[in-house]
Amino acid sequence: MTTFSAHGLQQAGARRTVDHRSLAVRLADAEGALTAFLERWSIPALRVALGAVFVVFGALKFFPGASPLEPLVEATWGVLTFDLVGGQIALVLTAVIETTAGLLLISGRFARAGLVVLAVAFVGILSPIVFFTDQLVTAAGPTLLGQYVAKNFVLIAAALVIASRVLHGRTGTR
């Protein structure tokens, strides 16, 4: 059995072939749309996520006993300030620095200032690697505290990605 169509004679039951070129074009269009979406939103999302991490972990330090890092924070401030700053003052200062950096990053408008505050915070955050290596790494490997400090390298990398966009000065993405 045969049928006639606008395109000429066609056998009944014949399968319609897929136009691979149009499928490739549609896939390329979808990839282009995804790329545009990622270029627009991935770094702002990273900026907000990094800011949120610092707000949450910084805020914990406002409440005595809430942060598992209290002894390390106090000891680090002691070393960095030649024992001029320590105890609860060290925790509050750290909380202020970290939450301020986080809020500035989240705002977007003040992300440059947030990156500067974050750079200051990273000095203190990474100092235990030099001053308290024995508490961070043992013969068996990194301690839980060491793992906690090591994860900051990912946060630093995230801050560098954000800085590349913010310092580039693209409007609407800061």
PDB file of C-alpha atoms in Angstrom, residues 2-174:
ATOM      1  CA  THR A   2       1.297   3.395  -0.913  1.00  0.00           C
ATOM      2  CA  THR A   3       0.251   6.876  -0.038  1.00  0.00           C
ATOM      3  CA  PHE A   4       0.802  10.179  -1.684  1.00  0.00           C
ATOM      4  CA  SER A   5       2.032  13.157   0.227  1.00  0.00           C
ATOM      5  CA  ALA A   6       3.184  16.626  -0.549  1.00  0.00           C
ATOM      6  CA  HIS A   7       6.719  15.233  -0.831  1.00  0.00           C
ATOM      7  CA  GLY A   8       5.874  12.557  -3.302  1.00  0.00           C
ATOM      8  CA  LEU A   9       5.386   8.825  -3.091  1.00  0.00           C
ATOM      9  CA  GLN A  10       5.977   7.258   0.327  1.00  0.00           C
ATOM     10  CA  GLN A  11       5.664   3.664   1.375  1.00  0.00           C
ATOM     11  CA  ALA A  12       3.170   2.900   4.085  1.00  0.00           C
ATOM     12  CA  GLY A  13       4.818   2.023   7.390  1.00  0.00           C
ATOM     13  CA  ALA A  14       8.143   3.551   6.420  1.00  0.00           C
ATOM     14  CA  ARG A  15       9.869   5.173   9.351  1.00  0.00           C
ATOM     15  CA  ARG A  16      10.543   8.833   9.269  1.00  0.00           C
ATOM     16  CA  THR A  17      14.249   9.567   9.448  1.00  0.00           C
ATOM     17  CA  VAL A  18      15.543  12.019  12.027  1.00  0.00           C
ATOM     18  CA  ASP A  19      17.337  15.013  10.646  1.00  0.00           C
ATOM     19  CA  HIS A  20      20.657  14.667  12.499  1.00  0.00           C
ATOM     20  CA  ARG A  21      21.771  18.113  11.514  1.00  0.00           C
ATOM     21  CA  SER A  22      18.787  19.738  13.167  1.00  0.00           C
ATOM     22  CA  LEU A  23      19.343  17.605  16.279  1.00  0.00           C
ATOM     23  CA  ALA A  24      22.977  18.718  16.361  1.00  0.00           C
ATOM     24  CA  VAL A  25      21.890  22.329  15.961  1.00  0.00           C
ATOM     25  CA  ARG A  26      19.358  21.963  18.792  1.00  0.00           C
ATOM     26  CA  LEU A  27      21.993  20.400  21.050  1.00  0.00           C
ATOM     27  CA  ALA A  28      24.425  23.198  20.220  1.00  0.00           C
ATOM     28  CA  ASP A  29      21.724  25.773  20.986  1.00  0.00           C
ATOM     29  CA  ALA A  30      20.985  24.076  24.309  1.00  0.00           C
ATOM     30  CA  GLU A  31      24.685  23.981  25.152  1.00  0.00           C
ATOM     31  CA  GLY A  32      24.992  27.654  24.261  1.00  0.00           C
ATOM     32  CA  ALA A  33      22.048  28.525  26.503  1.00  0.00           C
ATOM     33  CA  LEU A  34      23.541  26.507  29.357  1.00  0.00           C
ATOM     34  CA  THR A  35      26.922  28.167  28.871  1.00  0.00           C
ATOM     35  CA  ALA A  36      25.322  31.628  28.944  1.00  0.00           C
ATOM     36  CA  PHE A  37      23.415  30.701  32.109  1.00  0.00           C
ATOM     37  CA  LEU A  38      26.566  29.403  33.814  1.00  0.00           C
ATOM     38  CA  GLU A  39      28.608  32.433  32.774  1.00  0.00           C
ATOM     39  CA  ARG A  40      25.949  34.704  34.232  1.00  0.00           C
ATOM     40  CA  TRP A  41      25.113  32.868  37.458  1.00  0.00           C
ATOM     41  CA  SER A  42      27.901  30.464  38.549  1.00  0.00           C
ATOM     42  CA  ILE A  43      30.278  33.038  40.033  1.00  0.00           C
ATOM     43  CA  PRO A  44      27.527  35.027  41.769  1.00  0.00           C
ATOM     44  CA  ALA A  45      26.264  31.732  43.230  1.00  0.00           C
ATOM     45  CA  LEU A  46      29.788  30.884  44.371  1.00  0.00           C
ATOM     46  CA  ARG A  47      30.141  34.358  45.911  1.00  0.00           C
ATOM     47  CA  VAL A  48      26.899  33.991  47.885  1.00  0.00           C
ATOM     48  CA  ALA A  49      27.756  30.432  48.961  1.00  0.00           C
ATOM     49  CA  LEU A  50      31.233  31.445  50.142  1.00  0.00           C
ATOM     50  CA  GLY A  51      29.753  34.406  51.976  1.00  0.00           C
ATOM     51  CA  ALA A  52      27.178  32.168  53.657  1.00  0.00           C
ATOM     52  CA  VAL A  53      29.886  29.765  54.823  1.00  0.00           C
ATOM     53  CA  PHE A  54      31.751  32.626  56.483  1.00  0.00           C
ATOM     54  CA  VAL A  55      28.611  34.094  58.028  1.00  0.00           C
ATOM     55  CA  VAL A  56      27.615  30.751  59.558  1.00  0.00           C
ATOM     56  CA  PHE A  57      31.044  29.704  60.818  1.00  0.00           C
ATOM     57  CA  GLY A  58      31.828  33.239  61.954  1.00  0.00           C
ATOM     58  CA  ALA A  59      28.532  33.559  63.833  1.00  0.00           C
ATOM     59  CA  LEU A  60      29.269  30.358  65.755  1.00  0.00           C
ATOM     60  CA  LYS A  61      32.242  32.097  67.343  1.00  0.00           C
ATOM     61  CA  PHE A  62      29.954  34.698  68.939  1.00  0.00           C
ATOM     62  CA  PHE A  63      28.542  31.956  71.173  1.00  0.00           C
ATOM     63  CA  PRO A  64      30.954  30.399  73.676  1.00  0.00           C
ATOM     64  CA  GLY A  65      31.193  26.654  73.226  1.00  0.00           C
ATOM     65  CA  ALA A  66      29.478  26.625  69.815  1.00  0.00           C
ATOM     66  CA  SER A  67      32.587  26.415  67.638  1.00  0.00           C
ATOM     67  CA  PRO A  68      34.894  23.411  67.814  1.00  0.00           C
ATOM     68  CA  LEU A  69      37.739  25.734  66.794  1.00  0.00           C
ATOM     69  CA  GLU A  70      37.703  27.925  69.884  1.00  0.00           C
ATOM     70  CA  PRO A  71      40.985  26.634  71.369  1.00  0.00           C
ATOM     71  CA  LEU A  72      42.748  26.903  68.008  1.00  0.00           C
ATOM     72  CA  VAL A  73      41.412  30.424  67.378  1.00  0.00           C
ATOM     73  CA  GLU A  74      42.510  31.590  70.820  1.00  0.00           C
ATOM     74  CA  ALA A  75      45.967  30.019  70.461  1.00  0.00           C
ATOM     75  CA  THR A  76      46.438  31.460  66.958  1.00  0.00           C
ATOM     76  CA  TRP A  77      45.537  34.983  68.072  1.00  0.00           C
ATOM     77  CA  GLY A  78      47.927  34.543  70.987  1.00  0.00           C
ATOM     78  CA  VAL A  79      50.829  33.689  68.697  1.00  0.00           C
ATOM     79  CA  LEU A  80      50.002  36.330  66.085  1.00  0.00           C
ATOM     80  CA  THR A  81      49.657  39.129  68.688  1.00  0.00           C
ATOM     81  CA  PHE A  82      52.409  37.989  71.072  1.00  0.00           C
ATOM     82  CA  ASP A  83      49.742  37.105  73.667  1.00  0.00           C
ATOM     83  CA  LEU A  84      48.161  40.570  73.586  1.00  0.00           C
ATOM     84  CA  VAL A  85      44.860  39.154  72.322  1.00  0.00           C
ATOM     85  CA  GLY A  86      43.362  35.878  73.427  1.00  0.00           C
ATOM     86  CA  GLY A  87      40.363  34.259  75.048  1.00  0.00           C
ATOM     87  CA  GLN A  88      36.872  35.527  74.317  1.00  0.00           C
ATOM     88  CA  ILE A  89      38.198  38.713  72.681  1.00  0.00           C
ATOM     89  CA  ALA A  90      39.990  36.588  70.073  1.00  0.00           C
ATOM     90  CA  LEU A  91      36.788  34.691  69.363  1.00  0.00           C
ATOM     91  CA  VAL A  92      34.701  37.853  69.037  1.00  0.00           C
ATOM     92  CA  LEU A  93      37.271  39.491  66.745  1.00  0.00           C
ATOM     93  CA  THR A  94      37.358  36.388  64.576  1.00  0.00           C
ATOM     94  CA  ALA A  95      33.566  36.270  64.514  1.00  0.00           C
ATOM     95  CA  VAL A  96      33.392  39.921  63.466  1.00  0.00           C
ATOM     96  CA  ILE A  97      35.992  39.481  60.723  1.00  0.00           C
ATOM     97  CA  GLU A  98      34.417  36.307  59.312  1.00  0.00           C
ATOM     98  CA  THR A  99      30.784  37.451  59.441  1.00  0.00           C
ATOM     99  CA  THR A 100      31.694  40.848  58.008  1.00  0.00           C
ATOM    100  CA  ALA A 101      33.556  39.236  55.112  1.00  0.00           C
ATOM    101  CA  GLY A 102      30.631  36.898  54.504  1.00  0.00           C
ATOM    102  CA  LEU A 103      27.999  39.639  54.573  1.00  0.00           C
ATOM    103  CA  LEU A 104      30.051  41.850  52.262  1.00  0.00           C
ATOM    104  CA  LEU A 105      30.413  38.974  49.796  1.00  0.00           C
ATOM    105  CA  ILE A 106      26.714  38.124  49.940  1.00  0.00           C
ATOM    106  CA  SER A 107      25.767  41.752  49.311  1.00  0.00           C
ATOM    107  CA  GLY A 108      27.592  41.698  45.984  1.00  0.00           C
ATOM    108  CA  ARG A 109      27.784  45.478  45.997  1.00  0.00           C
ATOM    109  CA  PHE A 110      30.640  45.413  48.514  1.00  0.00           C
ATOM    110  CA  ALA A 111      32.304  42.213  47.315  1.00  0.00           C
ATOM    111  CA  ARG A 112      35.660  43.954  46.776  1.00  0.00           C
ATOM    112  CA  ALA A 113      35.756  45.028  50.413  1.00  0.00           C
ATOM    113  CA  GLY A 114      34.626  41.538  51.394  1.00  0.00           C
ATOM    114  CA  LEU A 115      37.559  40.029  49.521  1.00  0.00           C
ATOM    115  CA  VAL A 116      39.977  42.307  51.370  1.00  0.00           C
ATOM    116  CA  VAL A 117      38.483  41.330  54.742  1.00  0.00           C
ATOM    117  CA  LEU A 118      38.568  37.691  53.641  1.00  0.00           C
ATOM    118  CA  ALA A 119      42.273  37.994  52.766  1.00  0.00           C
ATOM    119  CA  VAL A 120      42.924  39.201  56.311  1.00  0.00           C
ATOM    120  CA  ALA A 121      40.877  36.305  57.658  1.00  0.00           C
ATOM    121  CA  PHE A 122      42.847  33.799  55.590  1.00  0.00           C
ATOM    122  CA  VAL A 123      46.083  34.895  57.254  1.00  0.00           C
ATOM    123  CA  GLY A 124      44.669  33.810  60.591  1.00  0.00           C
ATOM    124  CA  ILE A 125      42.915  30.781  59.155  1.00  0.00           C
ATOM    125  CA  LEU A 126      46.119  29.380  57.631  1.00  0.00           C
ATOM    126  CA  SER A 127      48.484  30.360  60.457  1.00  0.00           C
ATOM    127  CA  PRO A 128      47.888  27.123  62.407  1.00  0.00           C
ATOM    128  CA  ILE A 129      49.565  25.228  59.573  1.00  0.00           C
ATOM    129  CA  VAL A 130      52.807  26.941  60.546  1.00  0.00           C
ATOM    130  CA  PHE A 131      52.328  27.360  64.296  1.00  0.00           C
ATOM    131  CA  PHE A 132      50.467  24.173  65.266  1.00  0.00           C
ATOM    132  CA  THR A 133      51.451  21.581  62.691  1.00  0.00           C
ATOM    133  CA  ASP A 134      51.670  18.883  65.371  1.00  0.00           C
ATOM    134  CA  GLN A 135      47.962  19.375  66.170  1.00  0.00           C
ATOM    135  CA  LEU A 136      46.956  19.176  62.516  1.00  0.00           C
ATOM    136  CA  VAL A 137      49.015  16.234  61.278  1.00  0.00           C
ATOM    137  CA  THR A 138      50.172  13.104  63.068  1.00  0.00           C
ATOM    138  CA  ALA A 139      52.077  10.036  61.910  1.00  0.00           C
ATOM    139  CA  ALA A 140      48.692   8.487  61.134  1.00  0.00           C
ATOM    140  CA  GLY A 141      47.708  11.393  58.891  1.00  0.00           C
ATOM    141  CA  PRO A 142      45.733  14.587  59.274  1.00  0.00           C
ATOM    142  CA  THR A 143      43.711  14.999  62.446  1.00  0.00           C
ATOM    143  CA  LEU A 144      40.073  16.085  62.306  1.00  0.00           C
ATOM    144  CA  LEU A 145      41.291  19.582  63.115  1.00  0.00           C
ATOM    145  CA  GLY A 146      43.847  19.314  60.315  1.00  0.00           C
ATOM    146  CA  GLN A 147      41.145  18.292  57.868  1.00  0.00           C
ATOM    147  CA  TYR A 148      39.052  21.242  59.014  1.00  0.00           C
ATOM    148  CA  VAL A 149      41.955  23.614  58.312  1.00  0.00           C
ATOM    149  CA  ALA A 150      42.831  21.914  55.000  1.00  0.00           C
ATOM    150  CA  LYS A 151      39.356  22.501  53.565  1.00  0.00           C
ATOM    151  CA  ASN A 152      40.201  26.188  53.592  1.00  0.00           C
ATOM    152  CA  PHE A 153      42.298  25.697  50.458  1.00  0.00           C
ATOM    153  CA  VAL A 154      39.045  25.084  48.583  1.00  0.00           C
ATOM    154  CA  LEU A 155      37.609  28.269  50.091  1.00  0.00           C
ATOM    155  CA  ILE A 156      40.714  30.192  49.032  1.00  0.00           C
ATOM    156  CA  ALA A 157      40.362  28.852  45.483  1.00  0.00           C
ATOM    157  CA  ALA A 158      36.706  29.937  45.489  1.00  0.00           C
ATOM    158  CA  ALA A 159      37.730  33.399  46.694  1.00  0.00           C
ATOM    159  CA  LEU A 160      40.276  33.626  43.864  1.00  0.00           C
ATOM    160  CA  VAL A 161      37.627  32.755  41.277  1.00  0.00           C
ATOM    161  CA  ILE A 162      35.318  35.385  42.736  1.00  0.00           C
ATOM    162  CA  ALA A 163      38.162  37.923  42.787  1.00  0.00           C
ATOM    163  CA  SER A 164      38.862  37.264  39.110  1.00  0.00           C
ATOM    164  CA  ARG A 165      35.320  38.370  38.288  1.00  0.00           C
ATOM    165  CA  VAL A 166      34.960  41.167  40.844  1.00  0.00           C
ATOM    166  CA  LEU A 167      38.307  42.747  40.071  1.00  0.00           C
ATOM    167  CA  HIS A 168      37.667  42.480  36.352  1.00  0.00           C
ATOM    168  CA  GLY A 169      34.908  45.004  36.938  1.00  0.00           C
ATOM    169  CA  ARG A 170      32.075  43.421  34.988  1.00  0.00           C
ATOM    170  CA  THR A 171      28.902  45.298  35.747  1.00  0.00           C
ATOM    171  CA  GLY A 172      25.942  43.426  37.114  1.00  0.00           C
ATOM    172  CA  THR A 173      28.043  40.515  38.403  1.00  0.00           C
ATOM    173  CA  ARG A 174      29.629  41.991  41.469  1.00  0.00           C
TER     174      ARG A 174
END
